[in-house]
Amino acid sequence: MTAGKSAETARPARRRLTVDRRREELMAAALELFSRRDAEDVSIDDVATAAGASRALVYHYFGGKQELYVAALRSAAERLESRLRPQGGGRPLDELASGLACYFDFAEEHAAGFAALLRGGPANRTGEVGEIVDGVRQRLCRQVQKQMGVEEPGPVLRATLRSWIASVETAGLDWLEHRDIERPTLERMLVDQMVALLAVAARHDGDVGRLLEVLGERPA
Amino acid sequence: MTAGKSAETARPARRRLTVDRRREELMAAALELFSRRDAEDVSIDDVATAAGASRALVYHYFGGKQELYVAALRSAAERLESRLRPQGGGRPLDELASGLACYFDFAEEHAAGFAALLRGGPANRTGEVGEIVDGVRQRLCRQVQKQMGVEEPGPVLRATLRSWIASVETAGLDWLEHRDIERPTLERMLVDQMVALLAVAARHDGDVGRLLEVLGERPA
């Protein structure tokens, strides 16, 4: 009796797990397709076929292609951000370097999702998708500021940090496209770029000069 | 008789001019709306109202919203590129600086179109739109290479130039959003960023070091 009851209780939990996993599989298949083709060229049937599911199941879980697209992007964004959560305690530039290594690990392991999220390409790109991408950028920016001990950046530092993040995104996409630079080289280049961009910013804003000193670098 | 015939002949030309101007007006109204709101929230009626035209006229000229959107973006891209055509003859970094000044002139005068083109935001973003944006980027990149006398960039220089262009785009959007940095300051910063990024690249690629010398800069 007790065993029977326990099995009864366990069933919904097992079912839930299966539902979540099925949903994940559909999203993974969708991300893979969306990152290789324009969203308008990907049908619900394509996603169903790629995931070995029925068209009805895709509609059941997501309602429609736009919802599936947004859910898949959101999942990619969450995975990226959970990777980038800083460990804390290290020197800011070392933390930046390990953050970059995580970023490129993600880009490499989830190449399709990374490209879908950041290439800014696929059709049916809605306000919702724009918000996901901008949200990731803003949180990355705040994370970098925190690592550097900056509370509220002035205009010059804000523009510089945004430029650096754009540079990292572009380098990530360029690397996925060509893979003709060694990853460690590219990651070192991007840390060096941060220092170089801050040194340029320091010529126009004394606060950035002081920040560079805190980072153990000398303004150029 | 001669006067009458001449008027007859002139009519189609006048009509053509009006058609082109009407089309331009509709595109300008569309760009303005598309850059402030997501494309799916902009109706053909909105565009018609903004341009003081009928809904039927918009359909007559463009067939539908997607076509109107693509036409408006293409027109913004063409205007930007015609501005940036290099004068030639100057020192590469001076040419870069005047190119940037033209770029920001464009951003300022056509703020709506610039944001619509580069913010990468609006919905119904199709492969066609992605191609327009990527096309502009690639042509800007080739233009900068040409100014610097680079035929075929190696991987490190290619990634660096793409990063710089991303940085310029981001700075342009940041500036339109905040306008809390003086334009000449921002333009000078971006030229300095190019030199700084090349100096970083030169540490990983000897050819970039030689390029810096040609530009009259010393590798860091």
XYZ file of C-alpha atoms in Angstrom:
440
model
C 0.000 0.000 0.000
C 2.668 2.436 1.024
C 4.754 1.491 -2.010
C 1.708 2.000 -4.257
C 0.991 5.397 -2.783
C 4.608 6.431 -3.148
C 4.551 5.476 -6.820
C 1.375 7.550 -7.244
C 3.040 10.545 -5.640
C 6.181 10.087 -7.697
C 4.368 10.014 -11.014
C 3.654 13.757 -11.384
C 7.295 14.577 -10.557
C 8.547 12.121 -13.170
C 6.060 13.468 -15.646
C 7.167 17.033 -14.939
C 10.792 16.075 -15.527
C 9.869 14.516 -18.855
C 7.869 17.595 -19.832
C 10.778 19.888 -19.002
C 13.229 17.693 -20.864
C 10.947 17.477 -23.910
C 10.584 21.245 -23.876
C 14.381 21.610 -23.657
C 14.832 19.247 -26.599
C 12.379 21.194 -28.719
C 14.106 24.465 -27.828
C 17.537 23.031 -28.588
C 16.312 21.842 -31.990
C 14.726 25.249 -32.615
C 17.880 27.177 -31.643
C 19.974 25.015 -33.919
C 17.635 25.699 -36.857
C 17.088 29.406 -36.116
C 20.824 30.027 -35.969
C 21.464 28.419 -39.341
C 18.496 29.857 -41.248
C 16.277 32.891 -41.153
C 13.391 32.298 -38.797
C 10.825 32.726 -41.575
C 12.445 29.826 -43.412
C 12.087 27.545 -40.402
C 8.673 25.928 -39.993
C 7.168 24.301 -36.935
C 7.369 21.090 -38.998
C 11.148 21.544 -39.352
C 11.514 21.924 -35.593
C 9.283 18.912 -34.943
C 11.237 16.771 -37.418
C 14.594 17.863 -35.993
C 13.440 17.003 -32.459
C 11.722 13.775 -33.518
C 8.401 15.140 -32.238
C 5.024 15.857 -33.734
C 3.919 19.238 -35.003
C 1.062 19.082 -32.465
C 3.523 18.649 -29.608
C 5.473 21.770 -30.597
C 2.237 23.767 -30.670
C 1.225 22.194 -27.360
C 4.391 23.369 -25.618
C 4.920 26.730 -27.265
C 1.719 27.907 -28.909
C 3.483 29.052 -32.061
C 6.767 29.751 -33.784
C 7.258 33.216 -32.366
C 6.790 31.943 -28.788
C 9.169 29.052 -29.490
C 11.739 31.448 -30.908
C 11.549 33.782 -27.925
C 11.672 30.862 -25.443
C 14.722 29.378 -27.171
C 16.572 32.712 -27.150
C 15.687 33.329 -23.525
C 17.041 29.918 -22.594
C 20.305 30.629 -24.446
C 20.589 33.999 -22.674
C 20.030 32.426 -19.254
C 22.634 29.748 -19.870
C 25.162 32.373 -20.948
C 24.547 34.570 -17.921
C 24.706 31.733 -15.400
C 28.129 30.895 -16.838
C 29.378 34.423 -16.481
C 28.475 34.962 -12.836
C 31.787 36.186 -11.402
C 33.654 34.099 -8.817
C 34.846 37.191 -6.978
C 38.067 37.700 -5.064
C 40.504 37.829 -7.978
C 42.234 40.809 -9.556
C 39.739 42.619 -11.810
C 41.656 41.883 -15.037
C 42.046 38.215 -14.058
C 38.313 38.051 -13.388
C 37.725 39.657 -16.778
C 39.967 37.038 -18.378
C 38.142 34.133 -16.745
C 34.801 35.693 -17.659
C 35.958 35.820 -21.279
C 37.080 32.190 -21.142
C 33.571 31.229 -19.918
C 32.040 33.378 -22.633
C 34.011 31.624 -25.360
C 33.354 28.204 -23.761
C 29.685 29.025 -24.135
C 30.143 30.287 -27.682
C 31.938 27.078 -28.585
C 29.579 24.635 -26.843
C 26.368 26.375 -27.852
C 27.572 27.806 -31.153
C 24.081 27.752 -32.627
C 22.414 29.414 -29.650
C 25.173 31.985 -29.319
C 24.897 32.994 -32.953
C 21.083 33.039 -32.788
C 21.218 35.287 -29.752
C 23.877 37.735 -30.869
C 24.004 37.710 -34.649
C 20.857 39.737 -34.377
C 19.763 38.094 -37.556
C 16.626 36.048 -37.711
C 13.334 37.422 -38.908
C 10.355 37.865 -36.649
C 12.697 39.640 -34.345
C 10.314 41.323 -31.968
C 10.635 43.851 -29.221
C 10.754 40.869 -26.877
C 13.852 39.466 -28.594
C 15.507 42.862 -28.686
C 14.880 43.119 -24.950
C 16.493 39.731 -24.299
C 19.638 40.696 -26.217
C 19.832 44.181 -24.687
C 19.176 42.663 -21.266
C 22.178 40.349 -21.621
C 24.348 43.248 -22.749
C 23.291 45.458 -19.869
C 23.839 42.748 -17.275
C 27.273 41.928 -18.741
C 28.114 45.609 -18.604
C 27.042 45.892 -14.966
C 29.043 42.767 -14.148
C 32.200 44.221 -15.678
C 31.599 47.493 -13.808
C 31.218 45.571 -10.563
C 34.445 43.653 -11.170
C 36.202 46.986 -11.618
C 34.559 48.534 -8.584
C 32.713 51.163 -10.636
C 29.340 52.206 -9.218
C 27.988 54.639 -11.781
C 30.112 55.121 -14.894
C 30.425 58.589 -16.440
C 29.559 59.046 -20.126
C 33.091 58.321 -21.427
C 33.454 55.113 -19.391
C 29.908 53.995 -20.228
C 30.510 54.424 -23.982
C 33.877 52.665 -23.650
C 32.459 49.646 -21.809
C 29.622 49.345 -24.321
C 32.169 49.506 -27.139
C 34.237 46.786 -25.524
C 31.229 44.505 -25.130
C 30.339 45.081 -28.785
C 33.929 44.215 -29.627
C 33.713 40.967 -27.625
C 30.447 39.994 -29.330
C 31.888 40.736 -32.741
C 35.072 38.817 -31.977
C 32.946 35.873 -30.810
C 30.927 35.844 -34.017
C 34.055 36.327 -36.151
C 35.718 33.437 -34.345
C 32.728 31.116 -34.855
C 32.732 32.043 -38.531
C 36.445 31.629 -39.229
C 38.129 29.857 -36.291
C 41.493 30.944 -37.660
C 42.731 32.574 -34.445
C 43.618 30.474 -31.387
C 41.047 31.054 -28.667
C 43.637 31.911 -25.958
C 45.153 34.489 -28.333
C 41.763 36.054 -28.991
C 40.874 36.109 -25.297
C 44.187 37.741 -24.413
C 43.650 40.272 -27.192
C 40.237 41.187 -25.792
C 41.591 41.750 -22.271
C 44.366 43.864 -23.791
C 41.727 45.718 -25.805
C 39.882 46.594 -22.594
C 43.060 48.080 -21.101
C 43.830 49.912 -24.356
C 40.293 51.309 -24.635
C 40.381 52.445 -20.993
C 43.725 54.146 -21.655
C 42.123 56.042 -24.559
C 39.130 56.929 -22.371
C 41.472 58.140 -19.623
C 42.727 60.918 -21.935
C 39.209 62.370 -21.867
C 38.084 61.550 -18.336
C 40.270 61.743 -15.224
C 38.111 59.192 -13.377
C 39.021 56.546 -15.946
C 42.704 57.323 -15.350
C 42.234 56.629 -11.649
C 40.366 53.429 -12.495
C 43.317 52.277 -14.615
C 45.624 52.815 -11.651
C 43.298 50.726 -9.469
C 43.496 48.012 -12.144
C 47.277 48.169 -11.871
C 47.685 49.715 -15.327
C 49.209 53.044 -16.212
C 47.258 55.503 -18.358
C 48.928 55.872 -21.774
C 2.265 73.847 -81.450
C 5.898 73.481 -80.463
C 5.139 74.804 -76.982
C 2.263 72.336 -76.641
C 4.393 69.404 -77.681
C 7.136 70.448 -75.306
C 4.638 70.528 -72.424
C 3.429 67.038 -73.427
C 6.981 65.731 -73.372
C 7.708 67.364 -70.039
C 4.714 65.836 -68.289
C 6.084 62.307 -67.779
C 9.327 63.704 -66.329
C 7.427 65.918 -63.895
C 5.201 63.000 -62.977
C 8.232 60.766 -62.399
C 9.772 63.376 -60.114
C 6.576 63.559 -58.097
C 6.388 59.784 -57.883
C 9.960 59.568 -56.621
C 9.405 62.346 -54.125
C 6.170 60.771 -52.871
C 7.970 57.463 -52.477
C 10.778 59.201 -50.558
C 8.255 60.875 -48.280
C 6.561 57.576 -47.516
C 9.932 55.948 -46.783
C 11.012 58.837 -44.569
C 7.769 58.559 -42.595
C 8.214 54.790 -42.344
C 11.838 55.033 -41.159
C 10.856 57.551 -38.523
C 8.130 55.226 -37.205
C 10.161 52.008 -37.497
C 13.028 53.517 -35.524
C 10.803 54.580 -32.652
C 8.623 51.472 -32.419
C 8.844 47.793 -33.189
C 7.867 47.156 -36.781
C 4.959 44.930 -35.763
C 3.479 47.861 -33.848
C 3.614 50.101 -36.927
C 0.714 49.707 -39.345
C 0.460 50.790 -42.957
C -2.213 53.188 -41.672
C 0.314 54.767 -39.284
C 2.750 55.303 -42.143
C 0.022 56.723 -44.371
C -1.156 59.098 -41.625
C 2.391 60.245 -40.837
C 3.038 60.965 -44.525
C -0.374 62.540 -45.113
C -1.165 59.866 -47.700
C -3.780 57.205 -48.158
C -3.351 53.596 -47.135
C -3.968 52.640 -50.782
C -1.072 54.828 -51.927
C 1.347 53.102 -49.542
C 0.254 49.713 -50.872
C 0.503 51.068 -54.414
C 4.135 52.090 -53.970
C 5.407 49.289 -51.770
C 3.054 46.316 -51.923
C 3.171 45.747 -48.174
C 4.795 46.628 -44.893
C 7.727 44.261 -45.231
C 8.633 45.697 -48.659
C 8.269 49.226 -47.285
C 10.500 48.364 -44.344
C 13.209 46.851 -46.529
C 13.028 49.764 -49.004
C 13.329 52.305 -46.196
C 16.342 50.551 -44.674
C 18.011 50.185 -48.060
C 17.553 53.899 -48.685
C 19.107 54.719 -45.293
C 22.041 52.392 -46.037
C 22.630 53.996 -49.458
C 22.565 57.492 -48.028
C 25.072 56.495 -45.346
C 27.446 54.873 -47.807
C 27.360 57.730 -50.299
C 28.390 60.014 -47.444
C 31.311 57.847 -46.482
C 32.912 57.524 -49.894
C 36.504 58.561 -49.158
C 37.963 61.725 -50.681
C 41.385 60.133 -51.042
C 44.771 61.793 -50.862
C 44.925 62.497 -47.122
C 46.835 60.694 -44.383
C 44.972 57.471 -43.501
C 44.142 58.550 -39.940
C 42.944 61.950 -41.179
C 40.742 60.185 -43.734
C 39.448 57.973 -40.948
C 38.680 61.054 -38.873
C 36.767 62.751 -41.700
C 34.936 59.516 -42.425
C 33.849 59.412 -38.779
C 32.710 63.025 -38.925
C 30.521 62.144 -41.958
C 29.253 59.074 -40.124
C 28.160 61.114 -37.120
C 26.736 63.847 -39.373
C 24.556 61.139 -40.860
C 23.673 59.723 -37.457
C 22.647 63.192 -36.303
C 20.696 64.229 -39.405
C 18.991 60.901 -39.958
C 18.820 59.792 -36.338
C 15.711 57.711 -36.965
C 17.086 55.948 -40.040
C 20.456 55.365 -38.432
C 18.910 53.748 -35.371
C 16.515 51.714 -37.517
C 19.420 50.455 -39.596
C 21.878 49.661 -36.845
C 19.968 49.092 -33.656
C 19.111 45.805 -35.259
C 15.851 46.013 -33.453
C 12.594 46.027 -35.319
C 10.509 42.949 -35.891
C 9.999 41.400 -39.274
C 13.713 41.561 -39.642
C 14.297 39.271 -42.561
C 17.301 37.800 -44.209
C 17.032 40.725 -46.604
C 17.408 43.245 -43.796
C 20.284 41.318 -42.251
C 21.982 41.415 -45.637
C 21.568 45.183 -45.895
C 23.130 45.731 -42.460
C 25.942 43.227 -43.041
C 26.517 44.714 -46.493
C 27.037 48.184 -45.001
C 29.442 46.762 -42.424
C 31.461 44.860 -45.001
C 31.723 47.846 -47.331
C 32.763 50.116 -44.445
C 35.366 47.553 -43.483
C 36.750 47.365 -47.028
C 36.793 51.158 -47.183
C 38.854 51.396 -44.000
C 41.224 48.696 -45.317
C 41.626 50.639 -48.545
C 42.392 53.860 -46.661
C 45.109 51.978 -44.799
C 46.469 50.346 -47.927
C 45.587 46.819 -46.738
C 44.684 44.390 -49.535
C 43.763 41.196 -47.695
C 43.770 41.416 -43.891
C 45.024 38.466 -41.856
C 42.767 36.996 -39.135
C 44.012 39.273 -36.338
C 43.591 42.450 -38.376
C 40.216 41.320 -39.748
C 38.874 40.640 -36.220
C 40.318 43.978 -35.031
C 38.723 46.012 -37.825
C 35.368 44.295 -37.291
C 35.652 45.057 -33.577
C 36.387 48.696 -34.290
C 33.389 49.021 -36.596
C 31.198 47.431 -33.913
C 32.650 49.939 -31.481
C 31.815 52.852 -33.809
C 28.244 51.597 -34.283
C 27.792 51.175 -30.555
C 29.247 54.601 -29.845
C 26.883 56.085 -32.433
C 23.845 54.476 -30.829
C 25.045 55.392 -27.326
C 25.513 58.977 -28.445
C 22.033 59.191 -29.988
C 20.610 57.795 -26.768
C 22.463 60.027 -24.298
C 24.154 62.921 -26.171
C 26.242 63.587 -23.067
C 29.624 63.473 -24.807
C 30.694 66.197 -27.247
C 30.741 64.799 -30.772
C 34.331 65.960 -31.513
C 35.467 64.241 -28.296
C 33.733 61.011 -29.266
C 35.121 61.125 -32.808
C 38.647 61.715 -31.507
C 38.199 58.854 -29.053
C 37.178 56.506 -31.861
C 40.221 57.373 -33.985
C 42.390 56.870 -30.892
C 40.598 53.566 -30.297
C 41.548 52.401 -33.786
C 45.222 53.150 -33.103
C 45.008 51.490 -29.675
C 43.285 48.390 -31.071
C 45.873 48.135 -33.855
C 48.624 48.413 -31.254
C 47.071 45.488 -29.353
C 46.745 43.507 -32.596
C 50.386 44.256 -33.454
C 51.472 42.249 -30.396
C 50.002 39.158 -32.053
C 50.681 39.847 -35.724
C 53.842 41.392 -37.139
C 52.034 42.657 -40.250
C 49.848 44.881 -38.079
C 52.997 46.322 -36.507
C 54.260 47.292 -39.961
C 50.844 48.764 -40.780
C 51.061 50.948 -37.658
C 54.434 52.262 -38.822
C 52.914 53.100 -42.211
C 50.177 54.988 -40.353
C 52.877 56.945 -38.563
C 52.175 55.302 -35.212
C 54.513 53.247 -33.087
C 53.435 49.797 -31.910
C 52.942 49.801 -28.111
